[in-house]
Coordinates of C-alpha atoms and ligand atoms in Angstrom, one line a residue:
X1461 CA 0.0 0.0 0.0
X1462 CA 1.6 3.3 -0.6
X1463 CA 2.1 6.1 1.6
X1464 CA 0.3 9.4 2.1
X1465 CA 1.9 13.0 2.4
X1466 CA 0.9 16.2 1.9
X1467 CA 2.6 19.1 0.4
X1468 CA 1.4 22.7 -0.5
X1469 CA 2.7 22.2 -4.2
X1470 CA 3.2 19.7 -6.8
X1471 CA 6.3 17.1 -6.2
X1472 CA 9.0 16.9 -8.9
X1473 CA 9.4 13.2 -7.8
X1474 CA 5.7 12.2 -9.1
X1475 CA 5.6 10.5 -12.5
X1476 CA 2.0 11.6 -12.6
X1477 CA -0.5 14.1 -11.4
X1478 CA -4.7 14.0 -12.1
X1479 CA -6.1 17.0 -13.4
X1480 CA -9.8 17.1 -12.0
X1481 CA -12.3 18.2 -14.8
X1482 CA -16.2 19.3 -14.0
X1483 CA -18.5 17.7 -16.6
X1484 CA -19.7 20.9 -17.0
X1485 CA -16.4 22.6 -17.6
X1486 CA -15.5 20.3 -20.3
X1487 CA -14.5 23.5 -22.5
X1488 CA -11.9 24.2 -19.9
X1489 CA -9.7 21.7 -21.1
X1490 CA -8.9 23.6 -24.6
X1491 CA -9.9 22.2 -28.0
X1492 CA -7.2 19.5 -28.3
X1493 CA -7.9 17.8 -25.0
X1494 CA -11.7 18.3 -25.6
X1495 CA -11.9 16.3 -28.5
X1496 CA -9.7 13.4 -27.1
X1497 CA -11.9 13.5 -24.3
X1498 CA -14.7 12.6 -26.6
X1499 CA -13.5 10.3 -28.7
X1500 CA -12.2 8.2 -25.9
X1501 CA -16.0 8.9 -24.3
X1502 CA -14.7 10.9 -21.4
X1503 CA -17.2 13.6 -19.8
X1504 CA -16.0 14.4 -16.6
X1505 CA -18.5 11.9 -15.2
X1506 CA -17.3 11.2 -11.2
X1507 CA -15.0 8.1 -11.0
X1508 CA -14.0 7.9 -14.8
X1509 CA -10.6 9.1 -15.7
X1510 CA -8.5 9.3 -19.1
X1511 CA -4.6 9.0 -19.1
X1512 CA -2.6 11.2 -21.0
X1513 CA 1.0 10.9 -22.3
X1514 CA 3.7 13.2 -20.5
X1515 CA 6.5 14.5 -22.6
X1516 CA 9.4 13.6 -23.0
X1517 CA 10.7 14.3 -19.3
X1518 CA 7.6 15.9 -18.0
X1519 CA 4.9 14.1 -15.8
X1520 CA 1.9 12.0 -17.0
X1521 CA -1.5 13.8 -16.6
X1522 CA -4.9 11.6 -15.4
X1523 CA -7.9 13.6 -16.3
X1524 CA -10.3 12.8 -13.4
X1525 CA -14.0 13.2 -13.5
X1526 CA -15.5 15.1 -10.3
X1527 CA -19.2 15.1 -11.8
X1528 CA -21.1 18.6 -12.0
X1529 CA -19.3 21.4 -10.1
X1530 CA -22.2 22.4 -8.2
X1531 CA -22.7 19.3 -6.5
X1532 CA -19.0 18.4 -6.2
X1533 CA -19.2 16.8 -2.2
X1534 CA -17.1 14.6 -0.2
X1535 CA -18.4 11.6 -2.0
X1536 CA -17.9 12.5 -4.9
X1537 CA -14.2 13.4 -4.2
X1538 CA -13.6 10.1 -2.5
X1539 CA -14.5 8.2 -5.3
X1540 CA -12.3 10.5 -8.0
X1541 CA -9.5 10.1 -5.5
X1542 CA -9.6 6.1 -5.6
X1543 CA -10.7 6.0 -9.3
X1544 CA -7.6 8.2 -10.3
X1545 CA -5.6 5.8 -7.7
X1546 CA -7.0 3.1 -9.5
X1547 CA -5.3 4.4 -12.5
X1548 CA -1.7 5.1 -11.5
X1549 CA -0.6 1.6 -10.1
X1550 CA 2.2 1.2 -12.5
X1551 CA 4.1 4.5 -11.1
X1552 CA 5.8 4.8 -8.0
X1553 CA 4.8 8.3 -7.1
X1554 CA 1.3 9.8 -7.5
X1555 CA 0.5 13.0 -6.9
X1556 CA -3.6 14.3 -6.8
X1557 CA -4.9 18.2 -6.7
X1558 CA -8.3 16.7 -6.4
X1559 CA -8.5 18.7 -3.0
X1560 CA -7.3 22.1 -4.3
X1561 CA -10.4 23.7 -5.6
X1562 CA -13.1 21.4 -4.8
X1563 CA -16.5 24.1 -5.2
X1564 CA -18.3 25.0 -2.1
X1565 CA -17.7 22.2 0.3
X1566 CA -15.2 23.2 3.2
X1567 CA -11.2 22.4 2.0
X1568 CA -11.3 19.8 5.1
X1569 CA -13.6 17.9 4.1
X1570 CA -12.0 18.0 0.6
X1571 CA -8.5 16.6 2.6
X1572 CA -9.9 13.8 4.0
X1573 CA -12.6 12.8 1.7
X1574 CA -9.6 12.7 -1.0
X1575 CA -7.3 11.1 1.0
X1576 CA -10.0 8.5 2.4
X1577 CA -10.4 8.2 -1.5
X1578 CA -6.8 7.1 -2.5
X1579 CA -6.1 5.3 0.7
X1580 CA -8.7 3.1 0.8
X1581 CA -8.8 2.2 -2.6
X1582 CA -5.4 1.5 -2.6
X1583 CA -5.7 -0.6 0.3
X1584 CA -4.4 -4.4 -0.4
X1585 CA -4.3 -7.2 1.5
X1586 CA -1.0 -8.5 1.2
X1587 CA 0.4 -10.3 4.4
X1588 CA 0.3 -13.7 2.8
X1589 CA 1.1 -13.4 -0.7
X1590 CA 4.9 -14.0 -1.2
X1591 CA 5.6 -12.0 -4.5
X1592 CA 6.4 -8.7 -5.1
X1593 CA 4.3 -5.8 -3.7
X1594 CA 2.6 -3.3 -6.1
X1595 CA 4.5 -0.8 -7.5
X1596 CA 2.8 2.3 -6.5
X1597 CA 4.7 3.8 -3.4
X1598 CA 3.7 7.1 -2.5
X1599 CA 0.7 9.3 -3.3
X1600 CA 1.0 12.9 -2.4
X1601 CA -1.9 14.8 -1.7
X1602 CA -1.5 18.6 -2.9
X1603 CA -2.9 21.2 -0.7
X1604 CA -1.6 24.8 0.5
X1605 CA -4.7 25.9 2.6
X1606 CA -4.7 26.5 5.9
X1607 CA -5.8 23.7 8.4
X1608 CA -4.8 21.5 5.5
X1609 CA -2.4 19.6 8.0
X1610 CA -4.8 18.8 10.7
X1611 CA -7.3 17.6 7.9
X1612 CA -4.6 15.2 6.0
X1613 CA -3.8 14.1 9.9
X1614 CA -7.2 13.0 10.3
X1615 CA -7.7 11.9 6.8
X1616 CA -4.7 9.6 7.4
X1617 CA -5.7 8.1 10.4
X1618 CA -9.1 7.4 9.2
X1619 CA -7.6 4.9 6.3
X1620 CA -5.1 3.6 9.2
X1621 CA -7.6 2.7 11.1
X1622 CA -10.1 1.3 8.1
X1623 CA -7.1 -0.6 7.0
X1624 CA -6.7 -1.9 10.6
X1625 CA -10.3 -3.6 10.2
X1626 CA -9.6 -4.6 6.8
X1627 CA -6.6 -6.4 8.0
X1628 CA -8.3 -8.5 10.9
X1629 CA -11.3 -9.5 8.7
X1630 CA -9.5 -10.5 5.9
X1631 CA -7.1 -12.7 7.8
X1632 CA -8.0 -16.4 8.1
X1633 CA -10.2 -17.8 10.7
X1634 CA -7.0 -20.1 11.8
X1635 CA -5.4 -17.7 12.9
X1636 CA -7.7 -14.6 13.2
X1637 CA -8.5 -16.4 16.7
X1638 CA -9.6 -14.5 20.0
X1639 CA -6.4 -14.7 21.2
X1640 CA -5.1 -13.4 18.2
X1641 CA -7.4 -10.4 17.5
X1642 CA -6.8 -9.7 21.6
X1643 CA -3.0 -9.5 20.8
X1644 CA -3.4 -7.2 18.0
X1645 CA -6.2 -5.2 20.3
X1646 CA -3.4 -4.5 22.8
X1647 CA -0.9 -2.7 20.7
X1648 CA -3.5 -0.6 18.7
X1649 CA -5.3 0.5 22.3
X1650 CA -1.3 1.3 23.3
X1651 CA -1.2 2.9 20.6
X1652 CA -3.9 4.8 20.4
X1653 CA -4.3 6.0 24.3
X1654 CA -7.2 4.6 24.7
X1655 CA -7.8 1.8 27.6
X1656 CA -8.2 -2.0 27.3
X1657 CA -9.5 -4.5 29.6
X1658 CA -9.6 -8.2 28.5
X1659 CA -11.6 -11.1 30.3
X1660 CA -10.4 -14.4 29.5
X1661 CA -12.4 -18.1 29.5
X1662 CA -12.3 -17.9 33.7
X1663 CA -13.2 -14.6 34.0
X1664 CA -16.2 -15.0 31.2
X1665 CA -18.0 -17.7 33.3
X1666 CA -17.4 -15.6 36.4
X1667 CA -19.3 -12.9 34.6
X1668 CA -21.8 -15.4 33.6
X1669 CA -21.7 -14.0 30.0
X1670 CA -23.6 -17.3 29.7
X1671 CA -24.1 -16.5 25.4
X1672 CA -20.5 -16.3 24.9
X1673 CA -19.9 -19.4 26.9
X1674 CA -22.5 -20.9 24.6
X1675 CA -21.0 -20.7 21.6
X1676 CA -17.8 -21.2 22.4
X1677 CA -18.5 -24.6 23.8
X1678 CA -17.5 -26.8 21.0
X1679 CA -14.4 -24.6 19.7
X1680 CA -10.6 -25.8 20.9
X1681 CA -10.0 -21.6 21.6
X1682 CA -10.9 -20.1 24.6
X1683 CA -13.1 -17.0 24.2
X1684 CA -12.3 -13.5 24.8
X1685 CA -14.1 -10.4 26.2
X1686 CA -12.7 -6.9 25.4
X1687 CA -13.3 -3.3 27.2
X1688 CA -12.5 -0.4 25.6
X1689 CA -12.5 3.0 27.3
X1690 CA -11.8 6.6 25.4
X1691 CA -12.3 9.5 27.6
X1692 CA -12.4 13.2 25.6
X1693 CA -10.0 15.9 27.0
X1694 CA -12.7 18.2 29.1
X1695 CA -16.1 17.2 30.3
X1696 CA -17.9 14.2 27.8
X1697 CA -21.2 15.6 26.2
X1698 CA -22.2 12.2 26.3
X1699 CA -21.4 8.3 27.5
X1700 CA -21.8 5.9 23.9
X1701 CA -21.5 2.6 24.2
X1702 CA -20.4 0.3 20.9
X1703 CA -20.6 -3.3 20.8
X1704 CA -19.4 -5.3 18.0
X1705 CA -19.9 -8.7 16.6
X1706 CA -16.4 -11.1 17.2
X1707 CA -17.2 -14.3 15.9
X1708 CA -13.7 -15.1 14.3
X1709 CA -15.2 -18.0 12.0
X1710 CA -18.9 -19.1 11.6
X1711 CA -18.9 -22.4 10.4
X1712 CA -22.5 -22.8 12.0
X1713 CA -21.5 -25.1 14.7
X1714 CA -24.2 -28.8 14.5
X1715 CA -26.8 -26.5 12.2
X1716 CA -24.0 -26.8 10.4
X1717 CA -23.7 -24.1 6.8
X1718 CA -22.9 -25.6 3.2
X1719 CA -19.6 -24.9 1.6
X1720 CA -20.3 -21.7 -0.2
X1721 CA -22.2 -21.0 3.1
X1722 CA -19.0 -20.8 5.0
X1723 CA -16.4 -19.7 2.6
X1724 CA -16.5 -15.9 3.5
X1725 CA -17.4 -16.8 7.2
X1726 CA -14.0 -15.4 8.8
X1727 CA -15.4 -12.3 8.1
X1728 CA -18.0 -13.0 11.0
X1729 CA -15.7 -10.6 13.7
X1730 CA -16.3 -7.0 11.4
X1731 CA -18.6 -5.9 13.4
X1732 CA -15.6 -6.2 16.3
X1733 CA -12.5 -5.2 13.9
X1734 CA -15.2 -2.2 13.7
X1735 CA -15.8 -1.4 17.4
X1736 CA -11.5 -1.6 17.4
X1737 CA -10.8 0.3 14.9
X1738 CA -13.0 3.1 16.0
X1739 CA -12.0 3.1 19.2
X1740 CA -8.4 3.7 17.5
X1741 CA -9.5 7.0 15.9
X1742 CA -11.3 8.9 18.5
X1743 CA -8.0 10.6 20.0
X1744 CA -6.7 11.6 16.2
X1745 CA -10.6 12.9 15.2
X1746 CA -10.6 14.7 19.3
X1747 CA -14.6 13.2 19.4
X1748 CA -15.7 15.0 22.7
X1749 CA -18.2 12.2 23.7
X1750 CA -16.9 9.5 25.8
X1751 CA -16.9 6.2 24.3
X1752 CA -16.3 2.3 25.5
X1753 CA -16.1 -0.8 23.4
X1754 CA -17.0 -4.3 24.3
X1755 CA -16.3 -7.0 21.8
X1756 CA -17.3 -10.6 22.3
X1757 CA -14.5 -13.0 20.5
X1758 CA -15.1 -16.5 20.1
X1759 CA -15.7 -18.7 16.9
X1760 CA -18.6 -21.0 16.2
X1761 CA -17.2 -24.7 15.8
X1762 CA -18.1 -28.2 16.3
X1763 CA -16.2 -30.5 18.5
X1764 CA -17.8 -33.0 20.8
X1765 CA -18.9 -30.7 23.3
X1766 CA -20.6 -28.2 20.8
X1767 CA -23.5 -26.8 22.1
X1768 CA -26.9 -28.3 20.4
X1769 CA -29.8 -27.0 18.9
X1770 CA -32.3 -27.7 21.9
X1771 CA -29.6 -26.7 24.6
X1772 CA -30.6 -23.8 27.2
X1773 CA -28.6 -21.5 28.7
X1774 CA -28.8 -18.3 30.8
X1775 CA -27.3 -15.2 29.6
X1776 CA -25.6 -12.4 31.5
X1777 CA -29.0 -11.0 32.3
X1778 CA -30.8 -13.8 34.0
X1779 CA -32.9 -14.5 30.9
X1780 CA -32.8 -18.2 29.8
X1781 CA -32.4 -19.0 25.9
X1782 CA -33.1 -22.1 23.8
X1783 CA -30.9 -22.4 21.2
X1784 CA -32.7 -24.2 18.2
X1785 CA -30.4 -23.0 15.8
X1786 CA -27.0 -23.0 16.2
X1787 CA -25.8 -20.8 13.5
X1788 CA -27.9 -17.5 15.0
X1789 CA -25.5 -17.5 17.5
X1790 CA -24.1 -13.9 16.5
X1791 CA -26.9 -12.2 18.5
X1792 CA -26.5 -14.6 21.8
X1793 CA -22.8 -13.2 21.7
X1794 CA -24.3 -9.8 21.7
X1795 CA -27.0 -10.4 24.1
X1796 CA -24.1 -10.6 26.8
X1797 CA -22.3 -7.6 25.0
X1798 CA -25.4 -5.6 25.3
X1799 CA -26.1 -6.7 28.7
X1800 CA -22.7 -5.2 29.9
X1801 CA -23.1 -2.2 27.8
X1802 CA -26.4 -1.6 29.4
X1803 CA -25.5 -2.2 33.0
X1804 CA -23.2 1.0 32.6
X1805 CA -26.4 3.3 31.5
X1806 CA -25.0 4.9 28.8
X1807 CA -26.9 7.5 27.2
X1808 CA -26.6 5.2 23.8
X1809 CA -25.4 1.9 22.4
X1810 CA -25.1 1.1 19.1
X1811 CA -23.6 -2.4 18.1
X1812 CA -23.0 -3.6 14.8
X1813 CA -22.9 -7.1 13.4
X1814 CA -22.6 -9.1 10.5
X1815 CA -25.9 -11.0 12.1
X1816 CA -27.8 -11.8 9.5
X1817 CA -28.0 -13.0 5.6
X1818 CA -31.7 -11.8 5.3
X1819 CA -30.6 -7.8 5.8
X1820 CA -29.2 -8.5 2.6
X1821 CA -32.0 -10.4 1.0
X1822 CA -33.9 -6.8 1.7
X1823 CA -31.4 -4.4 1.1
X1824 CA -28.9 -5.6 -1.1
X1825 CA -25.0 -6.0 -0.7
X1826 CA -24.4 -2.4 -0.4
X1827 CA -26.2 -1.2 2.2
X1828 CA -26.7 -1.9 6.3
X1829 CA -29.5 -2.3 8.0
X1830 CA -30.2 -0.1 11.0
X1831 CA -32.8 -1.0 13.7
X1832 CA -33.0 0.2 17.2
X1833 CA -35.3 1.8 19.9
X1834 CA -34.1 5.7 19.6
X1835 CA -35.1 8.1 16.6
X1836 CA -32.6 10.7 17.4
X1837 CA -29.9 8.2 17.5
X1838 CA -31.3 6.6 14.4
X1839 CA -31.2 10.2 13.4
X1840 CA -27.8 10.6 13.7
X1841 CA -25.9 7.5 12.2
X1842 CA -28.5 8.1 9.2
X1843 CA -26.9 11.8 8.9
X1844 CA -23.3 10.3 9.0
X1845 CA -24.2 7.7 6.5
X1846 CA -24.6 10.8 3.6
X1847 CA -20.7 11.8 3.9
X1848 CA -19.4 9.0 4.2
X1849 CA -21.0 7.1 1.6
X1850 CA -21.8 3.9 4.3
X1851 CA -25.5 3.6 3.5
X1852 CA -28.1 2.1 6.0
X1853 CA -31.7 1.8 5.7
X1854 CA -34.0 2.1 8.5
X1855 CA -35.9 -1.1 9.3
X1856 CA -38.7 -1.7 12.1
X1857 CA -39.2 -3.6 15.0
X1858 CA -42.5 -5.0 14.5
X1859 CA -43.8 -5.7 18.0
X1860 CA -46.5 -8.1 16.6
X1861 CA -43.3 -10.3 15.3
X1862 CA -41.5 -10.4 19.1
X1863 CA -44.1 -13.6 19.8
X1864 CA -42.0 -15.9 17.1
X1865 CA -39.4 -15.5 20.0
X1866 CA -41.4 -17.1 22.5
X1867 CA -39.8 -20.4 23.5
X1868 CA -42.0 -23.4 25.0
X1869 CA -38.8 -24.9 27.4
X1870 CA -37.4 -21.1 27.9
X1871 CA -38.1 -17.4 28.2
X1872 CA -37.0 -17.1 24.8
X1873 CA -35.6 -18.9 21.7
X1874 CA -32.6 -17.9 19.3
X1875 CA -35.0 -17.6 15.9
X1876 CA -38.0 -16.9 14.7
X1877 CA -40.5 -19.2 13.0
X1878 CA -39.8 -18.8 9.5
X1879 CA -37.2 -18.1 6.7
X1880 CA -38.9 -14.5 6.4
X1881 CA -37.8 -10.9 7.9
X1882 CA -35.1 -12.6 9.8
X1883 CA -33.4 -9.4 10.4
X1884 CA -36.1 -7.9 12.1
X1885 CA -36.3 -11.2 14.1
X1886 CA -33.0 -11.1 15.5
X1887 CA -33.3 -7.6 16.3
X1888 CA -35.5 -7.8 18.4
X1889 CA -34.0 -10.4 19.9
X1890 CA -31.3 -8.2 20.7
X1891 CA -33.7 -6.1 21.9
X1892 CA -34.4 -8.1 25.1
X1893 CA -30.8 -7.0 26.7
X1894 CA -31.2 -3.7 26.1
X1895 CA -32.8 -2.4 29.2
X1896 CA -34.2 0.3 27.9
X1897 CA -30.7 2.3 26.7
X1898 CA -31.3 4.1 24.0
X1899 CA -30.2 1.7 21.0
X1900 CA -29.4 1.5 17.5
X1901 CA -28.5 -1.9 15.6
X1902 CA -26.7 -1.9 12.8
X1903 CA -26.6 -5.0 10.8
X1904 CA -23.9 -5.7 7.8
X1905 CA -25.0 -8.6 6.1
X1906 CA -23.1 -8.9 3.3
X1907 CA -21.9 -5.5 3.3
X1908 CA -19.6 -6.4 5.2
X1909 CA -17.4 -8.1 1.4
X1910 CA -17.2 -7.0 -1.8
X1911 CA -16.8 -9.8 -4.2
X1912 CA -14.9 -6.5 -7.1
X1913 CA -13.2 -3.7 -6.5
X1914 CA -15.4 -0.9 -6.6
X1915 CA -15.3 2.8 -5.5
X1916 CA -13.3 2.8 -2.0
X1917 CA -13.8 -0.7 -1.3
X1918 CA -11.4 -3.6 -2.5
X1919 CA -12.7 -6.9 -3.2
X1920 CA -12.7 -8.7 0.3
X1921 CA -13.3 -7.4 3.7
X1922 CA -14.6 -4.0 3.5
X1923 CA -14.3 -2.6 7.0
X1924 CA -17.6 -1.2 6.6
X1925 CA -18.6 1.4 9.4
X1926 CA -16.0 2.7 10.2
X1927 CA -16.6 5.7 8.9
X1928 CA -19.8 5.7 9.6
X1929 CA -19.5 5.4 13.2
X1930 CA -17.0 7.8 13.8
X1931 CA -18.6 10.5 12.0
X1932 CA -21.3 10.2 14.2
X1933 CA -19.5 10.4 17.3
X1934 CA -17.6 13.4 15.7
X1935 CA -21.1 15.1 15.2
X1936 CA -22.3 14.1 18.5
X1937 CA -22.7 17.4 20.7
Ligands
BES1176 N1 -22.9 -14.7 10.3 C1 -24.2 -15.1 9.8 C2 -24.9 -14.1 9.0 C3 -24.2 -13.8 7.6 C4 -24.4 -14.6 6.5 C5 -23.5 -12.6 7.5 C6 -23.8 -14.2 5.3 C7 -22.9 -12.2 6.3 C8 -23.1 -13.0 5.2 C9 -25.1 -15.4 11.0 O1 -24.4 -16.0 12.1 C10 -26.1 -16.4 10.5 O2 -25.7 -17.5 10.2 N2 -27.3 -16.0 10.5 C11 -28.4 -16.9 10.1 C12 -29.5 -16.8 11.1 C13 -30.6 -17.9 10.9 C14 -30.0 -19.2 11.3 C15 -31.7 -17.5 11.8 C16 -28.9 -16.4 8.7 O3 -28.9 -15.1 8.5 O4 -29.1 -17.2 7.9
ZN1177 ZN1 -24.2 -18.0 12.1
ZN1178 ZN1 -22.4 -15.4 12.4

């Protein structure tokens, strides 16, 4: 992956620059440029781009589409940046002005949207492949403004810390274990500054997180619990809780998946790579809310002493669960999680999951669901969700549904009664350990991959929420 910089002007060691072009400023570019432009079907559109030959010793120029002038907006930038990223792999330094002018929006935004655009793009997986890396070593992002350092700072630490999650979900489930993600917690909260508490296998059953015992039960690791504490310089406007999903591999335990089922399944822990790596940016973005983590790590396997559909346990909150299908067992996980979380009153939790494949069957791979018991904090991860380009769409609660929960052995069952709205099924399952905080649920699905590379995201795990998160704790006042 390359490297970011800033500088105020363009860098004689870049082989290659962009040159952003409005689709309504076409004319801009001068008769002989205009007319390659069309016959090579360029307008200017956002995220298409058109190489052009340098001279002899000069650099190469990328035209890069930024769409319409007028509606130019961090989105848009982000996805010139990683198109025009996409188009300079072969040279070893890059060098983008896509920030320089960008229309009305506010030059900071322009800073980090563009260098969320080339960093994440440019993101790779690349920590088992044993040949040579890509060529593409530095991209310098050109901007004299003032504030433009702070903004690059933050712009930077935002891809850092999307890479981070990238990293954990795309590593294998063999070795992506609690233990391991635990290890790799402890040098980013270090780090970071911010404050990590881990409860191992004895300390889980002495907390009774009876869910997490649960599915751990038929898995050779031992399960981990993590705390994660950020406390803003001054007095906190708030207390946010965020609980993520850890489930390291999810081969569905005895309701065992298919094949194709369970080849993507180590990305199961995003929701918790998430909850980490937003913990990781709050001191670089200076959030003023308070904030604590708690991710539940434990994969879902299937030795002799798996647990099995019909088992009953008791979670963290005294309720008792039948478990009649072992492969929902992302939201008994959570139930602890949330349990925890809500002991603490917080003013809000918000927990996000890859929980189910039905948010998907409503919504697409490219979009999260979001469910939860709060309209203003609905509210405000829906407003992050427009910069950052993470969409969500609402979903409800239907009370009328909360009876498919009702267990005849227990005071509740792990799934509903049909293969229909199972997101809104295990939501409100999730509901139950809640105790009344104010709560939004955000659930990934398949959002959580891309099967191409596409816009910032890179085939694989796409870290998805990150973003989203922390721009709504950045907002929060
Ligand atoms: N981790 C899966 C959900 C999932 C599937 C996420 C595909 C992303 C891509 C979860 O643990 C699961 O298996 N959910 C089941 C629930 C069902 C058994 C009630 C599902 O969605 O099918
Ligand atoms: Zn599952
Ligand atoms: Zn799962």
């Amino acid at each position: 992956m390359p490297s970011l910089s800033l500088s105020a002007s363009l860098p004689k060691s870049a082989t290659v620059h962009d040159v952003p072009v409005a689709s309504d400023e076409l004319e801009g570019l001068g008769p002989d440029l205009m007319r390659a432009s069309k016959l090579q079907g360029f307008e200017g559109k956002v995220g298409q781009t058109l190489v052009l030959a340098g001279g002899a010793d000069g650099p190469m120029r990328v035209l890069v589409g930024i769409g319409e002038r007028s509606s130019v907006d961090s989105g848009s930038l982000r996805r010139a940046a990683a198109a025009f990223v996409r188009a300079v792999g072969k040279h070893k330094v890059a060098a983008t002005t896509l920030a320089e002018n960008p229309g009305d929006i506010d030059r900071a935004e322009a800073i980090r949207a563009v260098c969320e655009g080339v960093g994440l793009a440019s993101y790779k997986y690349t920590a088992l492949k044993t040949g040579p890396e890509r060529p593409l070593r530095k991209v310098v992002v050109v901007s004299k403004g003032a504030g433009s350092k702070a903004a690059f700072e933050q712009g930077a630490a935002t891809v850092n810390a999307v890479s981070l999650a990238r990293d954990l979900v795309n590593e294998p489930g063999g070795s992506m274990t609690p233990e391991a993600f635990t290890a790799m917690a402890r040098t980013v909260c270090k780090d970071s500054g911010v404050k990590l508490t881990v409860w191992d296998e004895k300390r889980i059953a002495k907390e009774k997180l009876g869910g997490v015992m649960a599915v751990n039960q038929g898995s050779t690791h031992p399960a981990r619990f993590l705390t994660i504490d950020y406390k803003p310089t001054g007095a906190p406007k708030a207390k946010v809780a965020l609980v993520g999903k850890g489930i390291t591999f999810d081969s569905g335990g005895l309701s065992i998946k298919t094949g194709t089922g369970m080849m993507t399944m180590k990305v199961d822990m995003t929701g918790g790579a998430v909850v980490l790596a937003v913990m990781s940016l709050l001191n670089a973005l200076g959030v003023k809310v308070a904030v604590t983590g708690y991710i539940p790590l434990t994969d879902n396997m299937i030795n002799g002493d798996a647990f099995r559909p019909g088992d009953v346990f008791t979670a963290r909150n005294g309720k008792t669960v039948e478990v009649l299908n072992t492969d929902a067992e992302g939201r008994l996980v959570l139930a602890d999680a949330l349990s925890v979380a809500s002991e603490k009153k917080p003013d809000a939790i918000i927990d996000i999951a890859t929980l189910t494949g039905s948010v998907s069957g409503a919504l697409g791979v490219n979009m999260a669901g979001l469910m939860g018991t709060d309209d203003a904090l609905i509210g405000r991860i829906e407003a992050a969700a427009v910069p950052t380009d993470e969409q969500v769409w609402h979903l409800p609660l239907p009370v009328e549904y909360r009876k498919q929960l009702d267990s005849v052995v227990a005071d509740l069952k792990n799934i509903g009664n049909g293969p229909f709205g199972g997101a809104l099924v295990a939501g409100l399952f999730l509901k139950e350990f809640t105790d009344g905080v104010p709560w939004a649920h955000i659930d990934l699905g398949m959002s959580a991959m891309a099967d191409s590379d596409d816009g910032v995201k890179v085939k694989g795990g796409t870290a998805f929420g990150v973003r989203l998160i922390a721009a709504a704790l950045e907002a929060w006042s």
